[in-house]
Short mmCIF file of N, CA and C in Angstrom, two decimals:
data_model
loop_
_atom_site.label_atom_id
_atom_site.label_comp_id
_atom_site.label_asym_id
_atom_site.label_seq_id
_atom_site.Cartn_x
_atom_site.Cartn_y
_atom_site.Cartn_z
N VAL O 1 -2.16 8.02 5.15
CA VAL O 1 -1.05 8.88 4.83
C VAL O 1 -1.15 10.16 5.65
N ALA O 2 -2.32 10.77 5.68
CA ALA O 2 -2.48 12.03 6.41
C ALA O 2 -2.21 11.84 7.89
N ARG O 3 -2.58 10.71 8.43
CA ARG O 3 -2.45 10.49 9.87
C ARG O 3 -1.06 10.01 10.28
N HIS O 4 -0.41 9.18 9.49
CA HIS O 4 0.80 8.51 9.96
C HIS O 4 2.08 8.86 9.22
N ALA O 5 2.02 9.32 7.99
CA ALA O 5 3.23 9.46 7.19
C ALA O 5 3.93 10.80 7.36
N GLY O 6 3.24 11.79 7.90
CA GLY O 6 3.85 13.12 7.96
C GLY O 6 4.04 13.70 6.58
N ALA O 7 3.21 13.32 5.65
CA ALA O 7 3.34 13.74 4.25
C ALA O 7 2.43 14.93 3.96
N SER O 8 2.81 15.69 2.95
CA SER O 8 1.95 16.78 2.50
C SER O 8 1.23 16.43 1.20
N HIS O 9 1.71 15.40 0.49
CA HIS O 9 1.09 14.96 -0.76
C HIS O 9 1.08 13.44 -0.83
N CYS O 10 0.09 12.93 -1.54
CA CYS O 10 -0.04 11.49 -1.74
C CYS O 10 -0.59 11.25 -3.14
N THR O 11 -0.07 10.23 -3.80
CA THR O 11 -0.56 9.82 -5.11
C THR O 11 -1.06 8.39 -5.01
N VAL O 12 -2.26 8.17 -5.52
CA VAL O 12 -2.83 6.83 -5.55
C VAL O 12 -3.03 6.46 -7.01
N ARG O 13 -2.44 5.33 -7.41
CA ARG O 13 -2.59 4.84 -8.78
C ARG O 13 -3.29 3.48 -8.70
N MET O 14 -4.34 3.33 -9.49
CA MET O 14 -5.08 2.08 -9.52
C MET O 14 -5.11 1.58 -10.96
N THR O 15 -4.72 0.32 -11.15
CA THR O 15 -4.74 -0.31 -12.46
C THR O 15 -5.61 -1.56 -12.36
N VAL O 16 -6.48 -1.74 -13.33
CA VAL O 16 -7.36 -2.91 -13.33
C VAL O 16 -7.14 -3.68 -14.62
N THR O 17 -6.72 -4.93 -14.50
CA THR O 17 -6.64 -5.87 -15.61
C THR O 17 -7.30 -7.14 -15.09
N HIS O 18 -6.56 -8.22 -15.02
CA HIS O 18 -7.07 -9.42 -14.36
C HIS O 18 -6.84 -9.34 -12.85
N ARG O 19 -6.17 -8.26 -12.43
CA ARG O 19 -5.91 -7.99 -11.02
C ARG O 19 -6.16 -6.51 -10.76
N LEU O 20 -6.42 -6.19 -9.52
CA LEU O 20 -6.48 -4.80 -9.09
C LEU O 20 -5.13 -4.47 -8.48
N VAL O 21 -4.44 -3.49 -9.04
CA VAL O 21 -3.12 -3.10 -8.55
C VAL O 21 -3.23 -1.69 -8.00
N LEU O 22 -2.82 -1.53 -6.75
CA LEU O 22 -2.82 -0.23 -6.08
C LEU O 22 -1.40 0.17 -5.71
N ASP O 23 -1.02 1.38 -6.06
CA ASP O 23 0.25 1.96 -5.65
C ASP O 23 -0.04 3.29 -4.97
N ILE O 24 0.36 3.41 -3.72
CA ILE O 24 0.17 4.63 -2.96
C ILE O 24 1.55 5.16 -2.58
N CYS O 25 1.87 6.36 -3.03
CA CYS O 25 3.16 6.98 -2.75
C CYS O 25 2.93 8.30 -2.05
N ASP O 26 3.78 8.62 -1.07
CA ASP O 26 3.67 9.89 -0.38
C ASP O 26 5.03 10.56 -0.29
N ASP O 27 5.02 11.81 0.13
CA ASP O 27 6.25 12.57 0.24
C ASP O 27 6.68 12.77 1.70
N GLY O 28 6.31 11.83 2.55
CA GLY O 28 6.70 11.90 3.96
C GLY O 28 8.19 11.62 4.13
N PRO O 29 8.69 11.80 5.34
CA PRO O 29 10.11 11.56 5.58
C PRO O 29 10.49 10.11 5.31
N ASP O 30 11.65 9.91 4.67
CA ASP O 30 12.08 8.55 4.31
C ASP O 30 13.26 8.08 5.14
N HIS O 31 13.64 8.84 6.13
CA HIS O 31 14.84 8.49 6.90
C HIS O 31 14.54 7.63 8.13
N THR O 32 13.27 7.44 8.46
CA THR O 32 12.90 6.68 9.64
C THR O 32 12.44 5.28 9.24
N PRO O 33 13.05 4.23 9.82
CA PRO O 33 12.57 2.88 9.51
C PRO O 33 11.12 2.70 9.96
N TRP O 34 10.35 1.98 9.18
CA TRP O 34 8.96 1.74 9.52
C TRP O 34 8.86 0.61 10.52
N ARG O 35 8.03 0.78 11.52
CA ARG O 35 7.73 -0.29 12.47
C ARG O 35 6.27 -0.68 12.25
N PRO O 36 6.01 -1.89 11.75
CA PRO O 36 4.63 -2.28 11.48
C PRO O 36 3.78 -2.20 12.74
N GLY O 37 2.70 -1.45 12.65
CA GLY O 37 1.73 -1.35 13.73
C GLY O 37 0.44 -2.01 13.28
N VAL O 38 -0.64 -1.66 13.94
CA VAL O 38 -1.93 -2.26 13.63
C VAL O 38 -2.33 -1.98 12.19
N GLY O 39 -2.15 -0.76 11.71
CA GLY O 39 -2.58 -0.39 10.36
C GLY O 39 -1.86 -1.18 9.28
N LEU O 40 -0.52 -1.18 9.31
CA LEU O 40 0.24 -1.91 8.29
C LEU O 40 -0.02 -3.41 8.38
N THR O 41 -0.09 -3.92 9.61
CA THR O 41 -0.33 -5.35 9.80
C THR O 41 -1.71 -5.75 9.28
N SER O 42 -2.73 -4.95 9.58
CA SER O 42 -4.07 -5.31 9.12
C SER O 42 -4.20 -5.18 7.60
N MET O 43 -3.52 -4.20 6.98
CA MET O 43 -3.54 -4.11 5.52
C MET O 43 -2.93 -5.37 4.90
N ARG O 44 -1.80 -5.81 5.45
CA ARG O 44 -1.14 -7.02 4.94
C ARG O 44 -2.04 -8.24 5.11
N GLU O 45 -2.65 -8.37 6.29
CA GLU O 45 -3.51 -9.53 6.56
C GLU O 45 -4.75 -9.53 5.69
N ARG O 46 -5.38 -8.38 5.50
CA ARG O 46 -6.58 -8.31 4.66
C ARG O 46 -6.26 -8.64 3.21
N THR O 47 -5.12 -8.15 2.73
CA THR O 47 -4.72 -8.45 1.36
C THR O 47 -4.48 -9.95 1.19
N ALA O 48 -3.79 -10.56 2.15
CA ALA O 48 -3.53 -12.00 2.09
C ALA O 48 -4.84 -12.79 2.15
N ASP O 49 -5.79 -12.36 3.00
CA ASP O 49 -7.09 -13.05 3.09
C ASP O 49 -7.82 -13.06 1.76
N LEU O 50 -7.59 -12.04 0.94
CA LEU O 50 -8.24 -11.94 -0.37
C LEU O 50 -7.41 -12.60 -1.48
N GLY O 51 -6.29 -13.23 -1.12
CA GLY O 51 -5.46 -13.92 -2.10
C GLY O 51 -4.50 -13.00 -2.84
N GLY O 52 -4.22 -11.84 -2.26
CA GLY O 52 -3.35 -10.87 -2.92
C GLY O 52 -1.97 -10.79 -2.30
N THR O 53 -1.20 -9.86 -2.82
CA THR O 53 0.14 -9.59 -2.29
C THR O 53 0.21 -8.13 -1.88
N TRP O 54 1.11 -7.83 -0.95
CA TRP O 54 1.19 -6.49 -0.37
C TRP O 54 2.62 -6.22 0.06
N SER O 55 3.06 -5.00 -0.12
CA SER O 55 4.36 -4.58 0.41
C SER O 55 4.28 -3.10 0.76
N ALA O 56 5.09 -2.70 1.71
CA ALA O 56 5.15 -1.30 2.11
C ALA O 56 6.55 -1.02 2.64
N ALA O 57 7.09 0.13 2.25
CA ALA O 57 8.44 0.48 2.69
C ALA O 57 8.71 1.95 2.39
N PRO O 58 9.66 2.51 3.14
CA PRO O 58 10.11 3.86 2.76
C PRO O 58 10.83 3.78 1.42
N ARG O 59 10.84 4.88 0.72
CA ARG O 59 11.56 4.99 -0.54
C ARG O 59 12.18 6.38 -0.57
N PRO O 60 13.13 6.62 -1.42
CA PRO O 60 13.67 7.98 -1.50
C PRO O 60 12.55 8.98 -1.79
N GLY O 61 12.42 9.94 -0.92
CA GLY O 61 11.41 10.97 -1.10
C GLY O 61 10.06 10.67 -0.48
N GLY O 62 9.93 9.58 0.28
CA GLY O 62 8.65 9.28 0.91
C GLY O 62 8.44 7.82 1.19
N GLY O 63 7.19 7.40 1.07
CA GLY O 63 6.84 6.01 1.34
C GLY O 63 6.05 5.44 0.18
N HIS O 64 5.98 4.10 0.14
CA HIS O 64 5.30 3.41 -0.96
C HIS O 64 4.59 2.19 -0.42
N VAL O 65 3.31 2.07 -0.74
CA VAL O 65 2.53 0.88 -0.44
C VAL O 65 2.05 0.32 -1.77
N HIS O 66 2.22 -0.99 -1.95
CA HIS O 66 1.84 -1.66 -3.21
C HIS O 66 0.98 -2.87 -2.85
N ALA O 67 -0.18 -2.98 -3.48
CA ALA O 67 -1.05 -4.13 -3.26
C ALA O 67 -1.57 -4.64 -4.59
N GLU O 68 -1.66 -5.95 -4.71
CA GLU O 68 -2.26 -6.59 -5.87
C GLU O 68 -3.30 -7.58 -5.38
N LEU O 69 -4.51 -7.44 -5.94
CA LEU O 69 -5.62 -8.30 -5.54
C LEU O 69 -6.23 -8.97 -6.76
N PRO O 70 -6.57 -10.25 -6.65
CA PRO O 70 -7.23 -10.92 -7.77
C PRO O 70 -8.63 -10.36 -7.94
N LEU O 71 -9.10 -10.32 -9.17
CA LEU O 71 -10.47 -9.90 -9.44
C LEU O 71 -11.33 -11.13 -9.67
N ILE O 72 -12.47 -11.14 -9.07
CA ILE O 72 -13.43 -12.22 -9.26
C ILE O 72 -14.58 -11.64 -10.07
N LEU O 73 -14.67 -12.09 -11.30
CA LEU O 73 -15.71 -11.58 -12.18
C LEU O 73 -16.90 -12.53 -12.15
N THR O 74 -18.07 -11.97 -11.96
CA THR O 74 -19.29 -12.77 -11.98
C THR O 74 -20.20 -12.24 -13.07
N GLY O 75 -21.08 -13.04 -13.52
CA GLY O 75 -22.02 -12.54 -14.50
C GLY O 75 -22.49 -13.57 -15.36
#
């Protein structure tokens, strides 16, 4: 966010149940369409490799990245 979004604030929310859910929201400009580069592409690929889902897009007032990953419990 600090490097690419042009944002001054970022919120990270993490929820853990049977999945790990991450929501990252920033207050960067929302008027520019996102062009997936190495960072967005590698986040999507890493999430898929772990069996999760991922999305990222501008939203009113900034940007939003959402990822859900399965949890593997051992013990």
